[in-house]
PDB file of C-alpha atoms and ligand atoms in Angstrom:
ATOM      1  CA  MET Y  29     -44.919  65.634 -62.318  1.00  0.00           C
ATOM      2  CA  ALA Y  30     -45.424  65.008 -66.046  1.00  0.00           C
ATOM      3  CA  VAL Y  31     -44.345  62.208 -67.839  1.00  0.00           C
ATOM      4  CA  LEU Y  32     -41.576  62.995 -70.740  1.00  0.00           C
ATOM      5  CA  LEU Y  33     -40.627  60.134 -72.843  1.00  0.00           C
ATOM      6  CA  LEU Y  34     -37.074  59.902 -74.746  1.00  0.00           C
ATOM      7  CA  THR Y  35     -35.983  57.364 -77.250  1.00  0.00           C
ATOM      8  CA  ASN Y  36     -33.644  57.264 -79.895  1.00  0.00           C
ATOM      9  CA  ASP Y  37     -32.475  54.880 -83.005  1.00  0.00           C
ATOM     10  CA  ASP Y  38     -28.995  54.375 -81.797  1.00  0.00           C
ATOM     11  CA  GLY Y  39     -30.019  51.848 -79.085  1.00  0.00           C
ATOM     12  CA  VAL Y  40     -30.868  52.187 -75.025  1.00  0.00           C
ATOM     13  CA  HIS Y  41     -27.427  52.435 -74.462  1.00  0.00           C
ATOM     14  CA  ALA Y  42     -25.958  55.350 -76.630  1.00  0.00           C
ATOM     15  CA  SER Y  43     -24.505  58.332 -75.281  1.00  0.00           C
ATOM     16  CA  GLY Y  44     -26.544  60.633 -76.791  1.00  0.00           C
ATOM     17  CA  LEU Y  45     -29.284  59.361 -75.043  1.00  0.00           C
ATOM     18  CA  ALA Y  46     -27.776  59.536 -71.750  1.00  0.00           C
ATOM     19  CA  ALA Y  47     -27.044  63.093 -72.385  1.00  0.00           C
ATOM     20  CA  LEU Y  48     -30.700  63.636 -73.210  1.00  0.00           C
ATOM     21  CA  ALA Y  49     -31.851  62.078 -70.003  1.00  0.00           C
ATOM     22  CA  ARG Y  50     -29.149  64.056 -67.940  1.00  0.00           C
ATOM     23  CA  ALA Y  51     -30.474  67.266 -69.499  1.00  0.00           C
ATOM     24  CA  PHE Y  52     -34.073  66.646 -69.009  1.00  0.00           C
ATOM     25  CA  ASP Y  53     -33.669  65.225 -65.504  1.00  0.00           C
ATOM     26  CA  GLU Y  54     -35.492  67.870 -63.857  1.00  0.00           C
ATOM     27  CA  LEU Y  55     -38.152  68.890 -66.274  1.00  0.00           C
ATOM     28  CA  GLY Y  56     -40.151  65.807 -65.503  1.00  0.00           C
ATOM     29  CA  ASP Y  57     -40.882  62.209 -64.597  1.00  0.00           C
ATOM     30  CA  VAL Y  58     -38.283  61.378 -67.543  1.00  0.00           C
ATOM     31  CA  TYR Y  59     -38.845  57.768 -68.748  1.00  0.00           C
ATOM     32  CA  VAL Y  60     -36.276  56.397 -71.562  1.00  0.00           C
ATOM     33  CA  LEU Y  61     -37.827  53.624 -73.659  1.00  0.00           C
ATOM     34  CA  ALA Y  62     -35.385  52.764 -76.401  1.00  0.00           C
ATOM     35  CA  PRO Y  63     -34.383  50.168 -79.242  1.00  0.00           C
ATOM     36  CA  GLU Y  64     -32.109  47.325 -77.556  1.00  0.00           C
ATOM     37  CA  ARG Y  65     -29.861  47.470 -80.389  1.00  0.00           C
ATOM     38  CA  GLU Y  66     -29.191  50.434 -83.023  1.00  0.00           C
ATOM     39  CA  GLN Y  67     -31.831  51.007 -85.609  1.00  0.00           C
ATOM     40  CA  SER Y  68     -30.563  53.790 -87.567  1.00  0.00           C
ATOM     41  CA  ALA Y  69     -32.068  54.524 -91.113  1.00  0.00           C
ATOM     42  CA  CYS Y  70     -34.909  52.337 -89.981  1.00  0.00           C
ATOM     43  CA  GLY Y  71     -37.626  55.072 -90.809  1.00  0.00           C
ATOM     44  CA  HIS Y  72     -40.920  54.586 -89.353  1.00  0.00           C
ATOM     45  CA  ALA Y  73     -41.254  51.121 -89.336  1.00  0.00           C
ATOM     46  CA  LEU Y  74     -43.520  49.541 -86.655  1.00  0.00           C
ATOM     47  CA  THR Y  75     -43.655  45.769 -85.749  1.00  0.00           C
ATOM     48  CA  LEU Y  76     -46.485  44.335 -85.932  1.00  0.00           C
ATOM     49  CA  HIS Y  77     -45.945  40.519 -86.755  1.00  0.00           C
ATOM     50  CA  ARG Y  78     -43.839  39.640 -83.615  1.00  0.00           C
ATOM     51  CA  PRO Y  79     -44.426  40.428 -80.099  1.00  0.00           C
ATOM     52  CA  LEU Y  80     -42.497  43.095 -78.466  1.00  0.00           C
ATOM     53  CA  ARG Y  81     -40.714  42.739 -74.899  1.00  0.00           C
ATOM     54  CA  VAL Y  82     -39.506  45.432 -72.828  1.00  0.00           C
ATOM     55  CA  ASP Y  83     -36.611  44.740 -70.613  1.00  0.00           C
ATOM     56  CA  ARG Y  84     -35.906  47.142 -67.792  1.00  0.00           C
ATOM     57  CA  VAL Y  85     -32.442  48.102 -67.881  1.00  0.00           C
ATOM     58  CA  GLY Y  86     -32.314  50.556 -64.977  1.00  0.00           C
ATOM     59  CA  GLU Y  87     -34.438  53.231 -63.017  1.00  0.00           C
ATOM     60  CA  ARG Y  88     -37.397  54.225 -65.371  1.00  0.00           C
ATOM     61  CA  ARG Y  89     -35.085  53.050 -68.497  1.00  0.00           C
ATOM     62  CA  PHE Y  90     -36.434  50.293 -70.919  1.00  0.00           C
ATOM     63  CA  ALA Y  91     -35.176  48.534 -73.654  1.00  0.00           C
ATOM     64  CA  VAL Y  92     -37.305  47.336 -76.517  1.00  0.00           C
ATOM     65  CA  ASN Y  93     -36.885  44.685 -79.055  1.00  0.00           C
ATOM     66  CA  GLY Y  94     -38.216  46.758 -81.854  1.00  0.00           C
ATOM     67  CA  THR Y  95     -37.959  50.446 -83.734  1.00  0.00           C
ATOM     68  CA  PRO Y  96     -37.808  53.888 -82.455  1.00  0.00           C
ATOM     69  CA  SER Y  97     -41.580  54.205 -83.333  1.00  0.00           C
ATOM     70  CA  ASP Y  98     -42.527  50.932 -81.602  1.00  0.00           C
ATOM     71  CA  CYS Y  99     -41.329  52.466 -78.565  1.00  0.00           C
ATOM     72  CA  VAL Y 100     -42.785  55.678 -78.994  1.00  0.00           C
ATOM     73  CA  ASN Y 101     -46.156  53.788 -79.513  1.00  0.00           C
ATOM     74  CA  LEU Y 102     -45.872  51.382 -76.556  1.00  0.00           C
ATOM     75  CA  GLY Y 103     -44.788  54.453 -74.728  1.00  0.00           C
ATOM     76  CA  VAL Y 104     -47.930  56.696 -75.481  1.00  0.00           C
ATOM     77  CA  LEU Y 105     -50.536  54.159 -75.760  1.00  0.00           C
ATOM     78  CA  GLY Y 106     -50.220  52.748 -72.102  1.00  0.00           C
ATOM     79  CA  PHE Y 107     -46.571  51.165 -70.926  1.00  0.00           C
ATOM     80  CA  LEU Y 108     -46.061  54.275 -69.157  1.00  0.00           C
ATOM     81  CA  PRO Y 109     -47.823  55.265 -65.914  1.00  0.00           C
ATOM     82  CA  GLU Y 110     -49.675  58.088 -67.630  1.00  0.00           C
ATOM     83  CA  ARG Y 111     -49.625  59.621 -71.073  1.00  0.00           C
ATOM     84  CA  PRO Y 112     -46.146  61.271 -71.794  1.00  0.00           C
ATOM     85  CA  VAL Y 113     -46.918  65.185 -72.298  1.00  0.00           C
ATOM     86  CA  LEU Y 114     -43.452  65.302 -74.712  1.00  0.00           C
ATOM     87  CA  VAL Y 115     -41.682  62.934 -76.793  1.00  0.00           C
ATOM     88  CA  VAL Y 116     -37.907  63.624 -77.726  1.00  0.00           C
ATOM     89  CA  ALA Y 117     -35.837  61.399 -79.839  1.00  0.00           C
ATOM     90  CA  GLY Y 118     -31.836  61.787 -79.710  1.00  0.00           C
ATOM     91  CA  VAL Y 119     -29.226  63.051 -79.647  1.00  0.00           C
ATOM     92  CA  ASN Y 120     -28.890  61.211 -82.632  1.00  0.00           C
ATOM     93  CA  HIS Y 121     -25.246  60.280 -83.814  1.00  0.00           C
ATOM     94  CA  GLY Y 122     -24.916  62.170 -87.016  1.00  0.00           C
ATOM     95  CA  SER Y 123     -27.138  64.510 -88.794  1.00  0.00           C
ATOM     96  CA  ASN Y 124     -31.067  64.359 -89.943  1.00  0.00           C
ATOM     97  CA  LEU Y 125     -30.877  66.878 -92.694  1.00  0.00           C
ATOM     98  CA  GLY Y 126     -33.167  67.631 -95.846  1.00  0.00           C
ATOM     99  CA  ASP Y 127     -34.498  64.901 -97.769  1.00  0.00           C
ATOM    100  CA  ASP Y 128     -32.662  62.284 -95.276  1.00  0.00           C
ATOM    101  CA  VAL Y 129     -35.197  62.519 -92.726  1.00  0.00           C
ATOM    102  CA  THR Y 130     -37.612  60.430 -94.658  1.00  0.00           C
ATOM    103  CA  TYR Y 131     -35.053  57.303 -93.596  1.00  0.00           C
ATOM    104  CA  SER Y 132     -34.386  58.587 -90.173  1.00  0.00           C
ATOM    105  CA  GLY Y 133     -35.408  56.523 -87.100  1.00  0.00           C
ATOM    106  CA  THR Y 134     -34.731  59.568 -84.754  1.00  0.00           C
ATOM    107  CA  VAL Y 135     -37.165  61.722 -87.014  1.00  0.00           C
ATOM    108  CA  SER Y 136     -40.023  58.743 -87.140  1.00  0.00           C
ATOM    109  CA  ALA Y 137     -40.031  58.350 -83.811  1.00  0.00           C
ATOM    110  CA  ALA Y 138     -40.885  62.376 -83.254  1.00  0.00           C
ATOM    111  CA  MET Y 139     -43.616  61.541 -86.144  1.00  0.00           C
ATOM    112  CA  GLU Y 140     -45.283  58.640 -84.174  1.00  0.00           C
ATOM    113  CA  GLY Y 141     -45.480  60.989 -81.288  1.00  0.00           C
ATOM    114  CA  THR Y 142     -47.008  63.736 -83.282  1.00  0.00           C
ATOM    115  CA  LEU Y 143     -49.474  61.140 -84.932  1.00  0.00           C
ATOM    116  CA  LEU Y 144     -50.311  59.903 -81.482  1.00  0.00           C
ATOM    117  CA  GLY Y 145     -50.939  63.340 -80.591  1.00  0.00           C
ATOM    118  CA  VAL Y 146     -48.119  64.355 -78.125  1.00  0.00           C
ATOM    119  CA  PRO Y 147     -45.715  67.517 -79.256  1.00  0.00           C
ATOM    120  CA  SER Y 148     -42.360  65.664 -80.270  1.00  0.00           C
ATOM    121  CA  ILE Y 149     -38.811  66.962 -81.117  1.00  0.00           C
ATOM    122  CA  ALA Y 150     -35.922  65.207 -82.988  1.00  0.00           C
ATOM    123  CA  VAL Y 151     -32.458  66.080 -82.160  1.00  0.00           C
ATOM    124  CA  SER Y 152     -29.262  65.059 -83.841  1.00  0.00           C
ATOM    125  CA  LEU Y 153     -25.911  66.249 -83.471  1.00  0.00           C
ATOM    126  CA  VAL Y 154     -24.427  66.582 -86.804  1.00  0.00           C
ATOM    127  CA  SER Y 155     -20.563  65.377 -86.058  1.00  0.00           C
ATOM    128  CA  GLY Y 156     -18.454  64.700 -83.077  1.00  0.00           C
ATOM    129  CA  THR Y 157     -19.601  63.609 -79.631  1.00  0.00           C
ATOM    130  CA  GLU Y 158     -20.522  66.883 -77.673  1.00  0.00           C
ATOM    131  CA  PHE Y 159     -24.002  65.511 -76.932  1.00  0.00           C
ATOM    132  CA  ASP Y 160     -24.585  67.315 -73.332  1.00  0.00           C
ATOM    133  CA  ARG Y 161     -24.243  70.503 -75.379  1.00  0.00           C
ATOM    134  CA  ALA Y 162     -27.026  69.314 -77.809  1.00  0.00           C
ATOM    135  CA  ALA Y 163     -28.996  68.174 -75.198  1.00  0.00           C
ATOM    136  CA  GLN Y 164     -28.595  71.475 -73.535  1.00  0.00           C
ATOM    137  CA  VAL Y 165     -30.315  72.818 -77.054  1.00  0.00           C
ATOM    138  CA  ALA Y 166     -32.904  70.335 -76.711  1.00  0.00           C
ATOM    139  CA  ARG Y 167     -33.674  71.135 -73.266  1.00  0.00           C
ATOM    140  CA  LEU Y 168     -34.431  75.150 -74.025  1.00  0.00           C
ATOM    141  CA  ILE Y 169     -36.543  74.311 -77.202  1.00  0.00           C
ATOM    142  CA  ALA Y 170     -38.455  71.529 -75.172  1.00  0.00           C
ATOM    143  CA  MET Y 171     -39.608  74.125 -72.448  1.00  0.00           C
ATOM    144  CA  ARG Y 172     -40.624  76.323 -75.160  1.00  0.00           C
ATOM    145  CA  VAL Y 173     -42.524  73.579 -76.711  1.00  0.00           C
ATOM    146  CA  LEU Y 174     -44.377  72.701 -73.406  1.00  0.00           C
ATOM    147  CA  VAL Y 175     -45.580  76.333 -72.770  1.00  0.00           C
ATOM    148  CA  THR Y 176     -46.721  77.280 -76.072  1.00  0.00           C
ATOM    149  CA  GLY Y 177     -47.258  73.683 -77.712  1.00  0.00           C
ATOM    150  CA  LEU Y 178     -46.527  72.962 -81.311  1.00  0.00           C
ATOM    151  CA  PRO Y 179     -48.937  73.537 -84.699  1.00  0.00           C
ATOM    152  CA  ARG Y 180     -51.270  70.743 -85.456  1.00  0.00           C
ATOM    153  CA  LYS Y 181     -49.551  67.398 -87.106  1.00  0.00           C
ATOM    154  CA  THR Y 182     -46.244  69.316 -86.678  1.00  0.00           C
ATOM    155  CA  LEU Y 183     -42.628  68.145 -85.090  1.00  0.00           C
ATOM    156  CA  LEU Y 184     -39.566  69.957 -84.705  1.00  0.00           C
ATOM    157  CA  ASN Y 185     -36.599  68.343 -86.256  1.00  0.00           C
ATOM    158  CA  VAL Y 186     -33.354  70.314 -84.716  1.00  0.00           C
ATOM    159  CA  ASN Y 187     -30.009  69.605 -85.727  1.00  0.00           C
ATOM    160  CA  VAL Y 188     -27.028  70.723 -83.604  1.00  0.00           C
ATOM    161  CA  PRO Y 189     -23.640  71.780 -85.081  1.00  0.00           C
ATOM    162  CA  ALA Y 190     -20.461  69.927 -84.116  1.00  0.00           C
ATOM    163  CA  GLN Y 191     -18.976  73.289 -82.862  1.00  0.00           C
ATOM    164  CA  PRO Y 192     -20.903  75.821 -80.490  1.00  0.00           C
ATOM    165  CA  ALA Y 193     -23.620  77.411 -82.223  1.00  0.00           C
ATOM    166  CA  GLY Y 194     -23.911  81.072 -82.919  1.00  0.00           C
ATOM    167  CA  GLY Y 195     -27.924  80.900 -82.978  1.00  0.00           C
ATOM    168  CA  ILE Y 196     -30.890  78.989 -83.284  1.00  0.00           C
ATOM    169  CA  ARG Y 197     -32.311  79.406 -86.906  1.00  0.00           C
ATOM    170  CA  LEU Y 198     -36.054  78.145 -88.265  1.00  0.00           C
ATOM    171  CA  THR Y 199     -35.346  76.558 -91.366  1.00  0.00           C
ATOM    172  CA  ARG Y 200     -37.065  74.760 -94.522  1.00  0.00           C
ATOM    173  CA  LEU Y 201     -35.796  71.004 -95.271  1.00  0.00           C
ATOM    174  CA  GLY Y 202     -32.937  71.235 -97.614  1.00  0.00           C
ATOM    175  CA  HIS Y 203     -32.924  69.147-101.114  1.00  0.00           C
ATOM    176  CA  ARG Y 204     -30.214  66.595-102.151  1.00  0.00           C
ATOM    177  CA  VAL Y 205     -29.010  66.363-105.894  1.00  0.00           C
ATOM    178  CA  TYR Y 206     -28.841  62.906-106.652  1.00  0.00           C
ATOM    179  CA  SER Y 207     -25.446  62.733-108.446  1.00  0.00           C
ATOM    180  CA  GLU Y 208     -24.033  59.506-106.653  1.00  0.00           C
ATOM    181  CA  LYS Y 209     -23.953  56.501-108.370  1.00  0.00           C
ATOM    182  CA  ILE Y 210     -24.436  53.105-106.475  1.00  0.00           C
ATOM    183  CA  VAL Y 211     -20.684  51.400-106.022  1.00  0.00           C
ATOM    184  CA  GLU Y 212     -20.529  47.822-107.460  1.00  0.00           C
ATOM    185  CA  GLN Y 213     -17.653  45.500-106.403  1.00  0.00           C
ATOM    186  CA  ALA Y 214     -16.963  41.793-106.719  1.00  0.00           C
ATOM    187  CA  ASP Y 215     -16.303  39.768-103.615  1.00  0.00           C
ATOM    188  CA  PRO Y 216     -13.303  37.312-102.996  1.00  0.00           C
ATOM    189  CA  ARG Y 217     -15.590  34.803-104.723  1.00  0.00           C
ATOM    190  CA  GLY Y 218     -16.151  36.813-107.769  1.00  0.00           C
ATOM    191  CA  ARG Y 219     -19.633  37.518-107.098  1.00  0.00           C
ATOM    192  CA  THR Y 220     -20.843  41.052-107.582  1.00  0.00           C
ATOM    193  CA  HIS Y 221     -22.439  42.965-104.217  1.00  0.00           C
ATOM    194  CA  TYR Y 222     -23.379  46.455-104.147  1.00  0.00           C
ATOM    195  CA  TRP Y 223     -23.246  49.676-101.965  1.00  0.00           C
ATOM    196  CA  ILE Y 224     -26.019  52.220-101.979  1.00  0.00           C
ATOM    197  CA  GLY Y 225     -25.664  55.834-100.015  1.00  0.00           C
ATOM    198  CA  ALA Y 226     -21.970  55.508-100.123  1.00  0.00           C
ATOM    199  CA  GLY Y 227     -21.078  58.975-101.958  1.00  0.00           C
ATOM    200  CA  GLU Y 228     -20.911  62.420-100.270  1.00  0.00           C
ATOM    201  CA  PRO Y 229     -24.172  63.967-100.513  1.00  0.00           C
ATOM    202  CA  GLU Y 230     -24.524  67.279-102.659  1.00  0.00           C
ATOM    203  CA  TRP Y 231     -27.321  70.018-101.997  1.00  0.00           C
ATOM    204  CA  GLU Y 232     -29.431  72.661-103.847  1.00  0.00           C
ATOM    205  CA  ASP Y 233     -29.173  76.129-102.939  1.00  0.00           C
ATOM    206  CA  LEU Y 234     -28.643  76.131 -99.220  1.00  0.00           C
ATOM    207  CA  HIS Y 235     -30.324  79.510 -98.518  1.00  0.00           C
ATOM    208  CA  GLY Y 236     -32.986  79.188 -95.717  1.00  0.00           C
ATOM    209  CA  THR Y 237     -32.257  75.397 -95.434  1.00  0.00           C
ATOM    210  CA  ASP Y 238     -31.312  73.414 -92.571  1.00  0.00           C
ATOM    211  CA  MET Y 239     -28.239  72.556 -94.060  1.00  0.00           C
ATOM    212  CA  GLY Y 240     -27.559  76.169 -94.700  1.00  0.00           C
ATOM    213  CA  ALA Y 241     -27.838  76.864 -91.185  1.00  0.00           C
ATOM    214  CA  ILE Y 242     -25.322  73.770 -90.109  1.00  0.00           C
ATOM    215  CA  HIS Y 243     -22.892  74.917 -92.636  1.00  0.00           C
ATOM    216  CA  ASP Y 244     -23.017  78.713 -90.909  1.00  0.00           C
ATOM    217  CA  GLY Y 245     -22.689  77.199 -87.376  1.00  0.00           C
ATOM    218  CA  ASP Y 246     -25.937  77.646 -86.096  1.00  0.00           C
ATOM    219  CA  VAL Y 247     -28.787  75.193 -84.742  1.00  0.00           C
ATOM    220  CA  SER Y 248     -31.044  74.162 -87.183  1.00  0.00           C
ATOM    221  CA  VAL Y 249     -35.008  73.943 -86.259  1.00  0.00           C
ATOM    222  CA  THR Y 250     -37.493  72.607 -89.102  1.00  0.00           C
ATOM    223  CA  PRO Y 251     -40.987  72.267 -88.279  1.00  0.00           C
ATOM    224  CA  LEU Y 252     -42.081  69.152 -90.335  1.00  0.00           C
ATOM    225  CA  HIS Y 253     -45.651  68.777 -91.311  1.00  0.00           C
ATOM    226  CA  LEU Y 254     -47.158  65.199 -91.287  1.00  0.00           C
ATOM    227  CA  ASP Y 255     -50.058  65.857 -93.775  1.00  0.00           C
ATOM    228  CA  LEU Y 256     -48.212  64.564 -96.995  1.00  0.00           C
ATOM    229  CA  THR Y 257     -50.903  65.821 -99.160  1.00  0.00           C
ATOM    230  CA  ASN Y 258     -49.644  68.021-101.958  1.00  0.00           C
ATOM    231  CA  HIS Y 259     -52.440  70.714-101.621  1.00  0.00           C
ATOM    232  CA  ARG Y 260     -51.371  72.821-104.354  1.00  0.00           C
ATOM    233  CA  ALA Y 261     -51.111  69.881-106.850  1.00  0.00           C
ATOM    234  CA  LEU Y 262     -55.036  68.950-106.068  1.00  0.00           C
ATOM    235  CA  ASP Y 263     -55.459  72.055-108.274  1.00  0.00           C
ATOM    236  CA  GLN Y 264     -52.658  71.405-110.856  1.00  0.00           C
ATOM    237  CA  LEU Y 265     -54.027  67.877-111.209  1.00  0.00           C
ATOM    238  CA  GLY Y 266     -57.566  68.933-111.655  1.00  0.00           C
ATOM    239  CA  ASP Y 267     -58.183  67.584-115.098  1.00  0.00           C
ATOM    240  CA  LEU Y 268     -56.770  64.037-113.588  1.00  0.00           C
ATOM    241  CA  SER Y 269     -59.869  62.736-112.511  1.00  0.00           C
ATOM    242  CA  GLY Y 270     -62.296  63.677-115.341  1.00  0.00           C
ATOM    243  CA  ALA Y 271     -59.746  62.442-117.851  1.00  0.00           C
ATOM    244  CA  LEU Y 272     -59.469  59.029-115.748  1.00  0.00           C
ATOM    245  CA  ASN Y 273     -63.115  58.686-115.369  1.00  0.00           C
ATOM    246  CA  ALA Y 274     -63.698  59.393-119.084  1.00  0.00           C
ATOM    247  CA  GLN Y 275     -62.002  55.771-119.559  1.00  0.00           C
ATOM    248  CA  PHE Y 276     -62.947  54.177-116.061  1.00  0.00           C
ATOM    249  CA  ARG Y 277     -66.555  54.921-116.042  1.00  0.00           C
ATOM    250  CA  PRO Y 278     -67.520  53.414-119.580  1.00  0.00           C
ATOM    251  CA  ALA Y 279     -65.573  50.165-118.715  1.00  0.00           C
ATOM    252  CA  ALA Y 280     -67.439  50.070-115.359  1.00  0.00           C
ATOM    253  CA  ARG Y 281     -70.835  50.525-117.077  1.00  0.00           C
ATOM    254  CA  LYS Y 282     -70.209  48.082-119.700  1.00  0.00           C
ATOM    255  CA  ARG Y 283     -69.452  45.464-117.116  1.00  0.00           C
ATOM    256  CA  ALA Y 284     -72.417  45.852-115.101  1.00  0.00           C
ATOM    257  CA  ARG Y 285     -74.626  45.719-118.044  1.00  0.00           C
ATOM    258  CA  SER Y 286     -72.821  42.346-119.217  1.00  0.00           C
ATOM    259  CA  GLU Y 287     -73.585  40.952-115.751  1.00  0.00           C
TER     260      GLU Y 287
HETATM  261 MN1   MN S  20     -28.924  56.903 -85.337  1.00  0.00          MN
END
């Protein structure tokens, strides 16, 4: 049977990951390779400056002293008996919507799988603890992906609402309105400290977005592309290189002459 790799950013012992493993049990040889402790909001960090250790914590279940992306990198590039045909990250405890996906360890694990050429899905439960229900949604989507594959350099970011969903909707990422401020406080010794990300997010127009689908009680499926190039900006900024080179090249020529 084909090898499937499951991971998360809430840690190898999280209930969301266990639910995912149960749901995917019969789809293939399921391997769990996940951080030994919670790594939420770690982004796409890789551990390059210390060795990674892998502890076996159960049958085909392993704890890694690293990040979700480390786990996927290890799993895809040789730790597993064969290359996985699918990477699924989750079920995350809490949503990964809109601009917040750039911070997400869950989404980054799926990015790592995608970069390494393996179809990958990130799954998050917006709130509550009904991880089994979210894992069933993930299974349904995964079965489809295993048949059809995914467009190049594209992963699926799935968010499941707290209540049983009315449907499954394809969405684009929503955008936050940055109206919140940092929170400045004094500790008992009179020193100042700060909290960031403490406010309730506000969102731009919800129409067609992941947040909009969740708001309406649907599952949101957003295809995310890993090519961060703004292709339209290549045209819009067309004059930029000309303007820069007008200043850059004479300086370079002058330097070459004086050498
Ligand atoms: Mn998390």
